[in-house]
Coordinates of C-alpha atoms and ligand atoms in Angstrom, one line a residue:
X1 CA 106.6 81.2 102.0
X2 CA 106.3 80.6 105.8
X3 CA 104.7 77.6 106.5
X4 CA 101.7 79.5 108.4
X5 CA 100.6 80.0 105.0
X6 CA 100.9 76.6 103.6
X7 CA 97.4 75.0 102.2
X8 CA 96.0 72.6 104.5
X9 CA 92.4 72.1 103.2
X10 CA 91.1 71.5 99.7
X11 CA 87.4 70.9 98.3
X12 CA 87.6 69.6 95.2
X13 CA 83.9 70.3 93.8
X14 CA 83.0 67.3 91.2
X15 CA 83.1 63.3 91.4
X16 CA 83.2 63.1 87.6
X17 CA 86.5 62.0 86.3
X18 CA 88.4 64.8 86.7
X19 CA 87.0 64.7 90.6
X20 CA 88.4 61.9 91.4
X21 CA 91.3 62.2 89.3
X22 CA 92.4 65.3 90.8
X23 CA 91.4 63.7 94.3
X24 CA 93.9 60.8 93.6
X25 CA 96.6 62.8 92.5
X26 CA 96.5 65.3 94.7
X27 CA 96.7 63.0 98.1
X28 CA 99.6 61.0 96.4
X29 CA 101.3 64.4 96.2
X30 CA 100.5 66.0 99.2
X31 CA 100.0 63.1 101.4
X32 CA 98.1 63.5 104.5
X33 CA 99.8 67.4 104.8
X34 CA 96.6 68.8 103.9
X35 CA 92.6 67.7 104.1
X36 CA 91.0 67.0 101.1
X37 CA 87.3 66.7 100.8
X38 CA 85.3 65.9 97.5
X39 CA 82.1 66.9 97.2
X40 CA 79.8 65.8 94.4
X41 CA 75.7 65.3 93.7
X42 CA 74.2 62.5 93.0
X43 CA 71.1 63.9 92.0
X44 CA 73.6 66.2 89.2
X45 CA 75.2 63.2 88.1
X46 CA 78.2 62.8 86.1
X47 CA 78.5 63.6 81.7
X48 CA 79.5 59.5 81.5
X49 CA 81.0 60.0 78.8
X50 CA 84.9 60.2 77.9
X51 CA 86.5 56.4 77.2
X52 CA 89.1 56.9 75.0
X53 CA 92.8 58.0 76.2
X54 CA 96.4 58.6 75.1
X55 CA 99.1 56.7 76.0
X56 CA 100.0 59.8 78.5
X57 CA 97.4 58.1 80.9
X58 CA 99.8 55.2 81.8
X59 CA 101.7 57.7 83.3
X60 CA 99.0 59.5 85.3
X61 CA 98.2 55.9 86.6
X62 CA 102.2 55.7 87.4
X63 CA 101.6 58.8 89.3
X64 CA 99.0 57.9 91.5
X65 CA 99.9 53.9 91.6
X66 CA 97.0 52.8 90.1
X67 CA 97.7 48.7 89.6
X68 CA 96.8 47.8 85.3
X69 CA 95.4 44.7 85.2
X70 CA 92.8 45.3 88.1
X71 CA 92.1 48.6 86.8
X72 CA 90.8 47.0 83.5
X73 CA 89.3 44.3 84.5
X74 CA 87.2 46.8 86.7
X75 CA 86.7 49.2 84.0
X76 CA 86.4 46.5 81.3
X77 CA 88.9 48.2 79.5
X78 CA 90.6 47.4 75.9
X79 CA 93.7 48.7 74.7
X80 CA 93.9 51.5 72.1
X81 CA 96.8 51.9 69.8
X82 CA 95.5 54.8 67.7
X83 CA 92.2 56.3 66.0
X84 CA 91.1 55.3 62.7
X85 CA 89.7 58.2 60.6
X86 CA 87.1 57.0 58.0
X87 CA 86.1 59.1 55.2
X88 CA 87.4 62.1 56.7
X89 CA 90.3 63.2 54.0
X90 CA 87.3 62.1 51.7
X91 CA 84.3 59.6 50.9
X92 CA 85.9 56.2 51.2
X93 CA 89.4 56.5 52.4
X94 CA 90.6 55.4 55.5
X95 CA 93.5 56.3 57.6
X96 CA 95.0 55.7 61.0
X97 CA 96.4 58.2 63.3
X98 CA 98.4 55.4 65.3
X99 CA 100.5 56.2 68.2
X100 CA 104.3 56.2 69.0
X101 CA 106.6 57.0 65.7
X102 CA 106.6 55.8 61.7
X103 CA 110.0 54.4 60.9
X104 CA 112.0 51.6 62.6
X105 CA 115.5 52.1 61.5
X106 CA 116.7 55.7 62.9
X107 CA 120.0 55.1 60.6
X108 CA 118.4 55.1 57.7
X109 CA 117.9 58.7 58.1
X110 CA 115.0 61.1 58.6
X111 CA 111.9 58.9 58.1
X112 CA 109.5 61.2 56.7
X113 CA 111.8 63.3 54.4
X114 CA 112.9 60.1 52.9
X115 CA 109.4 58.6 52.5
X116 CA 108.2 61.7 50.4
X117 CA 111.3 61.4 48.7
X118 CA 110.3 57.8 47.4
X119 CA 106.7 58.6 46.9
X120 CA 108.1 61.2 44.3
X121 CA 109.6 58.6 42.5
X122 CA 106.6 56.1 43.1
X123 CA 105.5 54.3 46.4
X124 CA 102.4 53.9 46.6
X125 CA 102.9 52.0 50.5
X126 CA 100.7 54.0 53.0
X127 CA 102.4 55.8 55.9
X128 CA 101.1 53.5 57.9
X129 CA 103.0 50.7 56.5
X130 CA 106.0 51.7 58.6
X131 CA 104.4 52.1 62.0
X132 CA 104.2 49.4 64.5
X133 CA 101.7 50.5 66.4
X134 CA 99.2 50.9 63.1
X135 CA 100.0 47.4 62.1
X136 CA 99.8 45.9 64.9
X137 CA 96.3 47.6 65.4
X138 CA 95.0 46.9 61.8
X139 CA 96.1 42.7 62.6
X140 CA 94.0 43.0 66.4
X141 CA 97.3 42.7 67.9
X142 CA 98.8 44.2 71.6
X143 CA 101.5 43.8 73.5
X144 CA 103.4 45.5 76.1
X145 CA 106.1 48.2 75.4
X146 CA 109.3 46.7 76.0
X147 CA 111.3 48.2 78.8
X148 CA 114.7 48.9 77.0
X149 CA 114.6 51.7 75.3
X150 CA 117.0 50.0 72.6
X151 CA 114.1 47.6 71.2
X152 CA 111.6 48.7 69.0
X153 CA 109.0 47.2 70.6
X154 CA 109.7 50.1 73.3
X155 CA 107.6 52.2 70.9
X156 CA 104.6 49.9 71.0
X157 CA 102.9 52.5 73.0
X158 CA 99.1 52.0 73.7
X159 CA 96.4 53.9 75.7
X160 CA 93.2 52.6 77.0
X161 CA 89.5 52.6 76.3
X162 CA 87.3 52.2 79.1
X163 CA 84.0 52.9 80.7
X164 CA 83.6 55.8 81.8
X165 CA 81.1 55.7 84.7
X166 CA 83.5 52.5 85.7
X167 CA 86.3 54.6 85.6
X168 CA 84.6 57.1 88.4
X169 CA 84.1 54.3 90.5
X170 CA 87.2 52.5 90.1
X171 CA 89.1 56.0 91.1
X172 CA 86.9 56.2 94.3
X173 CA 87.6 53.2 95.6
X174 CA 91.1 54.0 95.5
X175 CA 90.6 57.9 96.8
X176 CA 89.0 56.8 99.5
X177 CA 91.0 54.3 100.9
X178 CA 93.6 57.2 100.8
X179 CA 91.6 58.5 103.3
X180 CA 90.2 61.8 100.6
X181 CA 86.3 61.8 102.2
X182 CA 83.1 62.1 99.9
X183 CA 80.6 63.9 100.7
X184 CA 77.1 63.7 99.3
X185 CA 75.6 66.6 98.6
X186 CA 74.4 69.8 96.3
X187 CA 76.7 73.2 96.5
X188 CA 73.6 75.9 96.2
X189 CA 75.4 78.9 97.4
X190 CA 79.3 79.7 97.9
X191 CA 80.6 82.5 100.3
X192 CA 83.3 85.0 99.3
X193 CA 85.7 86.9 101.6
X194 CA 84.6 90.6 101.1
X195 CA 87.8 91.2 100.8
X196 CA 89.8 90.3 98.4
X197 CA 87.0 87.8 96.6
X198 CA 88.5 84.6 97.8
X199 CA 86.1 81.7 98.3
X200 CA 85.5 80.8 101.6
X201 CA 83.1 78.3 101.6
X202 CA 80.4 76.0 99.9
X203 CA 77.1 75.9 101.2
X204 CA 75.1 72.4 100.7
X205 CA 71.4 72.4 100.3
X206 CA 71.3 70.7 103.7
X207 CA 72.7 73.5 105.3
X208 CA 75.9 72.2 105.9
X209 CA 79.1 74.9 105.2
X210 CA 82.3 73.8 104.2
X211 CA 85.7 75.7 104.2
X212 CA 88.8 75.2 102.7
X213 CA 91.9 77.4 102.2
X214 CA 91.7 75.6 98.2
X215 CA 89.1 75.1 95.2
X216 CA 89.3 72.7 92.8
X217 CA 86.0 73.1 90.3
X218 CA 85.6 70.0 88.7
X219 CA 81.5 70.9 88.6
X220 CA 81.4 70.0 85.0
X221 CA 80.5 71.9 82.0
X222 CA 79.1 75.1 84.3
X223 CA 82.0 75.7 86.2
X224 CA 80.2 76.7 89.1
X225 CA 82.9 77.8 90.9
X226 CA 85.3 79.3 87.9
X227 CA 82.5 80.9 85.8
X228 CA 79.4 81.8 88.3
X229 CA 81.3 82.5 91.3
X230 CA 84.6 84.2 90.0
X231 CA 83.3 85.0 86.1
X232 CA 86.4 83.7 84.4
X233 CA 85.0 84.2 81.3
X234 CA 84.7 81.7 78.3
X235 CA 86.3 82.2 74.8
X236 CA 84.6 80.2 72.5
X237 CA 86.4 78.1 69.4
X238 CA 82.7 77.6 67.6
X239 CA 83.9 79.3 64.3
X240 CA 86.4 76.8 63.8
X241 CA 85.1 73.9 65.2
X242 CA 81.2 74.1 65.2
X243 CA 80.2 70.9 66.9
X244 CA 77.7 72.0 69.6
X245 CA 76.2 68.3 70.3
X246 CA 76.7 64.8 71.0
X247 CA 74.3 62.2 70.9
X248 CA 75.9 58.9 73.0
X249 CA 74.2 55.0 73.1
X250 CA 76.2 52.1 74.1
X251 CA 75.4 48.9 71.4
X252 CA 75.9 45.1 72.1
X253 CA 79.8 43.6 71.3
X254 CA 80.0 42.2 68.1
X255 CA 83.0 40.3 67.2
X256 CA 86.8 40.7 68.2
X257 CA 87.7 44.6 70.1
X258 CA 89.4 46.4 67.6
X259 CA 92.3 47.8 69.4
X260 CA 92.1 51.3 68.0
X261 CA 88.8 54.1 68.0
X262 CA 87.2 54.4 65.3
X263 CA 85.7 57.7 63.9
X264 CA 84.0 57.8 60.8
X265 CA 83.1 61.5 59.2
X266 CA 78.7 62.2 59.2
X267 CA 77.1 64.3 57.1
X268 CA 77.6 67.3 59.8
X269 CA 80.5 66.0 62.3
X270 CA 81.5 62.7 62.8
X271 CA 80.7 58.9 64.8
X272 CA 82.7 57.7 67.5
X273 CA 83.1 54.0 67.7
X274 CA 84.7 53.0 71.0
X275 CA 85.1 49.3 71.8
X276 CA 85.0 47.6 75.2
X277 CA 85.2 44.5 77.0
X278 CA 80.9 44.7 77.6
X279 CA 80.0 46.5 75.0
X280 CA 80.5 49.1 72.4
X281 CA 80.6 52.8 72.9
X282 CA 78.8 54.7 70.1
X283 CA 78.3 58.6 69.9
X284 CA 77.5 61.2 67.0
X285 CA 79.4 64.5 67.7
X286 CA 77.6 67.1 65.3
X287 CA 76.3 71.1 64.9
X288 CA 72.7 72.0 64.9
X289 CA 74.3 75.0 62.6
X290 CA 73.8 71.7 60.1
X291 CA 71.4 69.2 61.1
X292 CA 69.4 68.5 63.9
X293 CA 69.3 66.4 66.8
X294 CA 66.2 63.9 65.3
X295 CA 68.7 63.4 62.6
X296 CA 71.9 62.8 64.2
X297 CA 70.3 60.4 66.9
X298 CA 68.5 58.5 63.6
X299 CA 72.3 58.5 61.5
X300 CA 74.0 57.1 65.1
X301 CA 71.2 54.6 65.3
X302 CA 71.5 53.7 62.1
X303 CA 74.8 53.1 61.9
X304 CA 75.4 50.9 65.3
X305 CA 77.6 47.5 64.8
X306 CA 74.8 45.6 67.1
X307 CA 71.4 46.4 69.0
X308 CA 71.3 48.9 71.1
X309 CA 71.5 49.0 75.1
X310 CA 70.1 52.1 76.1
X311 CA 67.9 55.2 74.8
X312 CA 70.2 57.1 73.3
X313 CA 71.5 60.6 75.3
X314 CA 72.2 64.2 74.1
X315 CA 74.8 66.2 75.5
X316 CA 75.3 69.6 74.7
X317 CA 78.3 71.7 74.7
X318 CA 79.9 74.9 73.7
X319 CA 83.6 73.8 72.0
X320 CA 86.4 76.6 73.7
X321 CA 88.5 77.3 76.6
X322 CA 87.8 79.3 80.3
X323 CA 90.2 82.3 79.8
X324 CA 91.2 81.7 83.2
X325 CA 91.1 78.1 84.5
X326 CA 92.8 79.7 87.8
X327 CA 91.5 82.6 89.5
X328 CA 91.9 83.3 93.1
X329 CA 91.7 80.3 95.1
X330 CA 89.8 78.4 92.7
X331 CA 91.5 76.4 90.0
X332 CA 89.4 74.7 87.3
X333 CA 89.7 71.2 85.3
X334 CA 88.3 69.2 83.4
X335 CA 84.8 70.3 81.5
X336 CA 84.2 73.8 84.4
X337 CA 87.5 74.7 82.4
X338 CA 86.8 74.1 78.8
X339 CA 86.3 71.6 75.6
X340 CA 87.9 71.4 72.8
X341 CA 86.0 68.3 71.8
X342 CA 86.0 64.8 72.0
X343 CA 88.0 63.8 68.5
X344 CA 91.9 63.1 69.4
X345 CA 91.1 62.2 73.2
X346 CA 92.4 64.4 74.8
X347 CA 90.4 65.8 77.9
X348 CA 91.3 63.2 80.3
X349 CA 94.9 64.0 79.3
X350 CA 94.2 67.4 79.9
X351 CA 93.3 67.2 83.4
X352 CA 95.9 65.0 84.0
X353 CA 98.2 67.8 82.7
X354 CA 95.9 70.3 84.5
X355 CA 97.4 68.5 87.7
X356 CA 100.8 67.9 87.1
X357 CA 101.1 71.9 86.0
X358 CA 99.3 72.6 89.7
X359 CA 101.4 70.9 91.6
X360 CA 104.7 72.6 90.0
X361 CA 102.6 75.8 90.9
X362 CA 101.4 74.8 93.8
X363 CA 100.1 77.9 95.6
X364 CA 100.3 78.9 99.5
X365 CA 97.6 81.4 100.9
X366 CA 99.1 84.4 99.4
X367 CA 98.1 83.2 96.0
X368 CA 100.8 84.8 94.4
X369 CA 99.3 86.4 90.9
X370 CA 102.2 85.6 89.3
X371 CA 102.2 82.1 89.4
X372 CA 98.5 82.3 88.9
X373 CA 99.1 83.9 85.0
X374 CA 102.1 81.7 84.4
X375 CA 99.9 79.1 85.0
X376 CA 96.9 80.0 83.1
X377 CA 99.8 81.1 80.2
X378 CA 100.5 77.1 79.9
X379 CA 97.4 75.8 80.4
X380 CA 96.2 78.3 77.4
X381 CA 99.1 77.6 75.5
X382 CA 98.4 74.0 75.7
X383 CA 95.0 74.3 75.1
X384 CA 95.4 76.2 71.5
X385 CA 98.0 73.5 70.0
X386 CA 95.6 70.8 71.1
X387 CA 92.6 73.0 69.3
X388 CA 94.9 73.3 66.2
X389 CA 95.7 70.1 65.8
X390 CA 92.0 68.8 66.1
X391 CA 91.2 72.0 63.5
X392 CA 93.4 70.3 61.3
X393 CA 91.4 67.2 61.1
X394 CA 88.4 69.1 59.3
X395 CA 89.8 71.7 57.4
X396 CA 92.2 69.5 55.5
X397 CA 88.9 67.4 54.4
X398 CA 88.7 67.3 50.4
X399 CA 84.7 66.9 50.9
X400 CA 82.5 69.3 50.3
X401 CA 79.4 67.1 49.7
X402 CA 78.2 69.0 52.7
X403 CA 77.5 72.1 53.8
X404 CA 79.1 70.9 57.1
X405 CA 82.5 69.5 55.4
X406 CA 82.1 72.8 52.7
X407 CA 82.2 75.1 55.6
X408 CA 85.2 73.3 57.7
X409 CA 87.1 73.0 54.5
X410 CA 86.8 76.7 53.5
X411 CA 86.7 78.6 56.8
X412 CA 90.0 81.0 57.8
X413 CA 92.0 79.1 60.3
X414 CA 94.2 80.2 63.6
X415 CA 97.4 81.7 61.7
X416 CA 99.2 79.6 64.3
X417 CA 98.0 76.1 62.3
X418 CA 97.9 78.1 59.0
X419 CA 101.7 78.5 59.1
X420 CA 102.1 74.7 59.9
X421 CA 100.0 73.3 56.8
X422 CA 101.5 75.7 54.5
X423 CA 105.3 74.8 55.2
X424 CA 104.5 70.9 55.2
X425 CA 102.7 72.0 52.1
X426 CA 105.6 73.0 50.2
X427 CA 108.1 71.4 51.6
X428 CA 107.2 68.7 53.7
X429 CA 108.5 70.2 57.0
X430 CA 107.0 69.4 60.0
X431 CA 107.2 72.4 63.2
X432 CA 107.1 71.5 66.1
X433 CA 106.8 73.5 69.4
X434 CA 107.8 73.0 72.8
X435 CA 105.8 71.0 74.9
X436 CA 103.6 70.0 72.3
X437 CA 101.3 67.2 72.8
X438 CA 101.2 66.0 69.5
X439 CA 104.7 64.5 68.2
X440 CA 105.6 65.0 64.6
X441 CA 104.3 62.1 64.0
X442 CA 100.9 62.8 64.7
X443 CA 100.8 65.9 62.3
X444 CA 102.4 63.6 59.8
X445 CA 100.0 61.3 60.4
X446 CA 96.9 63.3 59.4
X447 CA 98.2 65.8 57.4
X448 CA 99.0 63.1 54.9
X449 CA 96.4 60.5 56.0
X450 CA 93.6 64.2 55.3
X451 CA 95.4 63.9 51.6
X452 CA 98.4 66.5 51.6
X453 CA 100.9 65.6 49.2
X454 CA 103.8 68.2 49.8
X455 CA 105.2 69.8 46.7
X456 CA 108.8 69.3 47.6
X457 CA 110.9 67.2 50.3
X458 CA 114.6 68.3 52.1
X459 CA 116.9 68.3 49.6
X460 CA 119.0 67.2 51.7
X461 CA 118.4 63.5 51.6
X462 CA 119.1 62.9 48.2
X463 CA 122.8 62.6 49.2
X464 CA 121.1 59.3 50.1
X465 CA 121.2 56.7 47.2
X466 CA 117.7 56.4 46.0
X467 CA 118.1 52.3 46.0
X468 CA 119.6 52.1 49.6
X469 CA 117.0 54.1 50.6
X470 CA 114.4 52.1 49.0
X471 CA 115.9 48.5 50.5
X472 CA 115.7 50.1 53.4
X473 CA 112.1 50.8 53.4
X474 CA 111.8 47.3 52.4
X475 CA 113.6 46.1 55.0
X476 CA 111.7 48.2 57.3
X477 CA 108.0 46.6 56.2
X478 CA 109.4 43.2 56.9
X479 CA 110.9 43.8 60.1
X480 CA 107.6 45.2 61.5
X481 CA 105.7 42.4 60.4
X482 CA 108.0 40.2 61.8
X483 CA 107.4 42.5 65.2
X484 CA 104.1 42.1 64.6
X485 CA 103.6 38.5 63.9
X486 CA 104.3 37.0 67.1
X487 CA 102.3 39.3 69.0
X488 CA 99.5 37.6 70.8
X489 CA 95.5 38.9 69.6
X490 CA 93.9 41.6 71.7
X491 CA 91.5 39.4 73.6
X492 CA 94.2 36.8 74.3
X493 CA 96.3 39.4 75.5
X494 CA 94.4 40.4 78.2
X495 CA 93.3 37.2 79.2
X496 CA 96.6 36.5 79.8
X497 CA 97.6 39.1 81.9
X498 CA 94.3 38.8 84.0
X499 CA 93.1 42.3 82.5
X500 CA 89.8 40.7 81.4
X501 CA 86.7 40.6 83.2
X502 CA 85.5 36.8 82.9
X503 CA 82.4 37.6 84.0
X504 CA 82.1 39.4 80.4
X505 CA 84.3 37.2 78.5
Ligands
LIG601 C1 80.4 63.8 74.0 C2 81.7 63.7 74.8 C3 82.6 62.7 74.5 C4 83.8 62.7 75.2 N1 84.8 61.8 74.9 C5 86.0 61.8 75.5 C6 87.0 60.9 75.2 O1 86.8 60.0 74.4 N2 88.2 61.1 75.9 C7 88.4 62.0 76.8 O2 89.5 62.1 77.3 N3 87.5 62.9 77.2 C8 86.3 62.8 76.6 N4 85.3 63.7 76.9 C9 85.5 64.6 78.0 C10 85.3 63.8 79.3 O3 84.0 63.2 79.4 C11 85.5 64.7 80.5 O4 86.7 65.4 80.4 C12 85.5 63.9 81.8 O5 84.4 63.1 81.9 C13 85.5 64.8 83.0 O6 84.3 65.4 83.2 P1 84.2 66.3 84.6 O7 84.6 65.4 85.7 O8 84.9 67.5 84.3 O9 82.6 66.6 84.6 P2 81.3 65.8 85.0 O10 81.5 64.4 84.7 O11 80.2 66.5 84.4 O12 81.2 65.9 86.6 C14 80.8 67.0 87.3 C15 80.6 66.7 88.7 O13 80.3 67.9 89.4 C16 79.2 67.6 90.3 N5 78.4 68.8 90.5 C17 78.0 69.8 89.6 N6 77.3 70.7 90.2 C18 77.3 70.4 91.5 C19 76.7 71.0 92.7 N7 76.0 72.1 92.6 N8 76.8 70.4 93.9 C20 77.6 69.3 94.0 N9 78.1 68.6 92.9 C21 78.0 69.2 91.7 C22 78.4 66.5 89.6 O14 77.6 65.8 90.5 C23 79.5 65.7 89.1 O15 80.0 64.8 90.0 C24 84.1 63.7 76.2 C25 83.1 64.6 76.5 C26 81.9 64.7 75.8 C27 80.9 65.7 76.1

């Protein structure tokens, strides 16, 4: 590359999350090399929706040097340390998909093997016995990860809820004082180079034209830019996971913040409980193939923890993936370049990824097609392991009480998640792949928290003597309560580190 043909301008189309993320990210990268300009609507208006993370986010604050304890109090943020699932496996059991890793004591051997091992001979424990970050969340206790990798505690990862629309503003603030500019205004046409279909430049209802030698479409669930301008395309995921709707309402606090989500299983999808400092978040993800949106918004309303603070909101949305979330000079994230949905979190993390893969491709003018498919390759790849894992979730369900759960339980599945359940199934192993997002753990987590018992374990471990073995497990429990017990309760914690807002206290 010569440096004649190095980027200097960039539009990022969007001030929704992903806007603004991508704003900050991209000036801590680039520095003041290149212009970038953000261009949003306030008459569109964001989705203001999207409050619960993975621990990945830390590091996507890292990146851009966002500060913690200001950043929550000005999001009124509570710390997550996993996701409880309620009557998902079936009616009236409960499990928790906690982060970080189940087992304490790496000697002791390969921690799962060994635990369906002792269930064969009898344990009853749950998995989530043996993870510190699940009993610290089912106790209301946080901490921070310890710094040396040596000490457990260095696995007490958590993530964060927050609010959303908070989140926007708080990212701004901080874009903007970079020196990224905002500008107000609706994109009603864009202008292509007729040769070669690169985009040229927005056109705002005012008139006004911009240029830039970059696109980033962070327009939302239309993808303006990726789908009406350059017609990426959009492959859908509805036949395996149907959810085409969500109804959200925020609901008064009551009592402590748990620090984990909670999502309990509806009659045709399932409830998202999402506590903050100022309130609760509450929404009902469900298909109108099953029900229909006077019934959800009646089940969410129903089932709220307090009153509720606002008319409750529909958002519609089709679940699957832009086949191309780059094309040209236009590069897609967040919503304009796909949803899974909402169930493990994992949007936000996706843009965030979305950006760290863009910057390790970052083009120059030529807009070498190359790097363009190797990047829409990872982003794809990416994209289907995070859609098999969520797949997971409902087809391992035992219910069939609905037609919902009796469709998701019964339905043919990617071959790619097919082969994983079927060789945990019989032998308890767990694949993994590279660059996965979801640790071994995490399958562990729900394939046995969804009700899996696997017919055999690695034979292997019974060189182990069955009574060391079981000690050790027992040693294990203790030592994480005793991890456990001194940590401080989530409220305390952040009033301690001047992470709550004491206007809301
Ligand atoms: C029901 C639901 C629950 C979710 N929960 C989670 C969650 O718990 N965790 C998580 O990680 N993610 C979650 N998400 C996803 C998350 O909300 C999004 O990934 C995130 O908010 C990013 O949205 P966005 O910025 O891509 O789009 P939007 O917020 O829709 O922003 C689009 C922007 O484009 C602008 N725009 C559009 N058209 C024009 C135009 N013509 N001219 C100018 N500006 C324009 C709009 O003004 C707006 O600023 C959820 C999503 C849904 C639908």
């Amino acid at each position: 590359m010569t440096a004649d043909r190095a980027i200097r301008s960039i539009i990022i189309l969007g001030g929704g999350t992903a806007g603004w993320m991508a704003a900050a990210a991209l000036r801590t990268a680039l520095g003041r090399t290149c212009d970038i300009q953000l261009v949003e609507s306030a008459e569109i208006g964001i989705v203001g929706v999207g409050e619960a993370t993975i621990p990945a986010i830390r590091q996507f604050n890292a990146m851009i040097g966002l500060k913690e304890a200001a950043f929550m109090r000005n999001t009124k943020a509570s710390l997550k340390l996993g996701i409880e699932f309620v009557d998902w496996g079936d009616k009236g059991r409960r499990y928790l998909h906690p982060f970080g890793v189940f087992g304490l004591d790496a000697e002791l051997g390969d921690f799962h093997q060994l635990y369906l091992k002792l269930r064969k001979q009898g344990l009853t424990e749950d998995l989530e016995t043996y993870s510190l970050c699940a009993q610290a969340a089912r106790r209301g206790r946080v901490g921070t990860a310890a710094a040396d990798p040596a000490s457990p505690l260095s696995r007490l990862f958590s993530a964060y809820h927050f609010d959303a629309v908070l989140y926007g503003r708080h990212l701004r603030r901080f874009c903007e004082q970079m020196g990224v500019l905002r500008i107000e205004g609706q994109v009603v046409d864009v202008v292509r180079a007729p040769e070669g279909g690169l985009v040229e430049s927005l056109t705002l209802k005012d008139g006004r034209s911009l240029a830039a030698d970059l696109f980033i479409d962070c327009s939302g669930f239309r993808g303006l830019l990726i789908e009406e301008t350059m017609q990426a395309g959009y492959e859908t995921w509805d036949h395996w996971l149907p959810v085409d709707r969500a109804v959200a309402v925020p609901c008064e606090k009551v009592g402590p913040m748990t620090p984990y989500t909670t999502s309990t299983a509806r009659e045709a999808g399932w409830q998202w409980r999402i506590p903050l400092q100022h309130r609760t978040g509450n929404g009902y993800v469900f298909s109108t193939r099953f029900t229909d949106e006077d019934t959800a918004t009646a089940t969410l309303m129903a089932n709220l923890d307090g009153a509720a603070l606002a008319e409750p909101r529909l958002l519609r949305f089709v679940t699957g993936r832009r086949r191309a979330a780059w094309k040209g000079n236009v590069v897609a994230l967040g919503l304009a370049s796909g949803f899974i949905e909402p169930l493990e979190s994992t949007s936000i993390h996706m843009v965030h990824s979305g950006l760290v893969k863009l910057l390790q491709h970052f083009p120059d003018r030529d807009f070498s097609p190359v790097n363009i498919a190797t990047y829409n390759g990872r982003v794809r790849e990416e994209a289907e392991r995070i859609r098999d894992f969520i797949i997971l979730h409902y087809h391992l369900t035992q219910r069939r009480d609905t037609p919902f759960w009796d469709y998701v339980a019964t339905m043919p599945i990617p071959d790619s998640l097919a082969e994983r359940v079927e060789i945990f199934r019989d032998r308890g192993m767990l694949l993994t792949r590279p660059d996965e997002l979801f640790s071994p753990s995490s399958w562990l987590a729900v394939m046995m928290g969804q009700g899996i018992e696997p017919r055999h374990y690695n034979p292997l471990v019974d060189r182990q003597a069955s009574a060391q073995v079981e000690a050790g497990f027992k040693a294990m429990q203790a030592r994480i309560s005793s991890l456990v017990d001194p940590l401080p309760e989530h409220e305390a914690f952040l009033a301690d580190n001047r992470m709550l807002d004491l206007e809301e206290a």
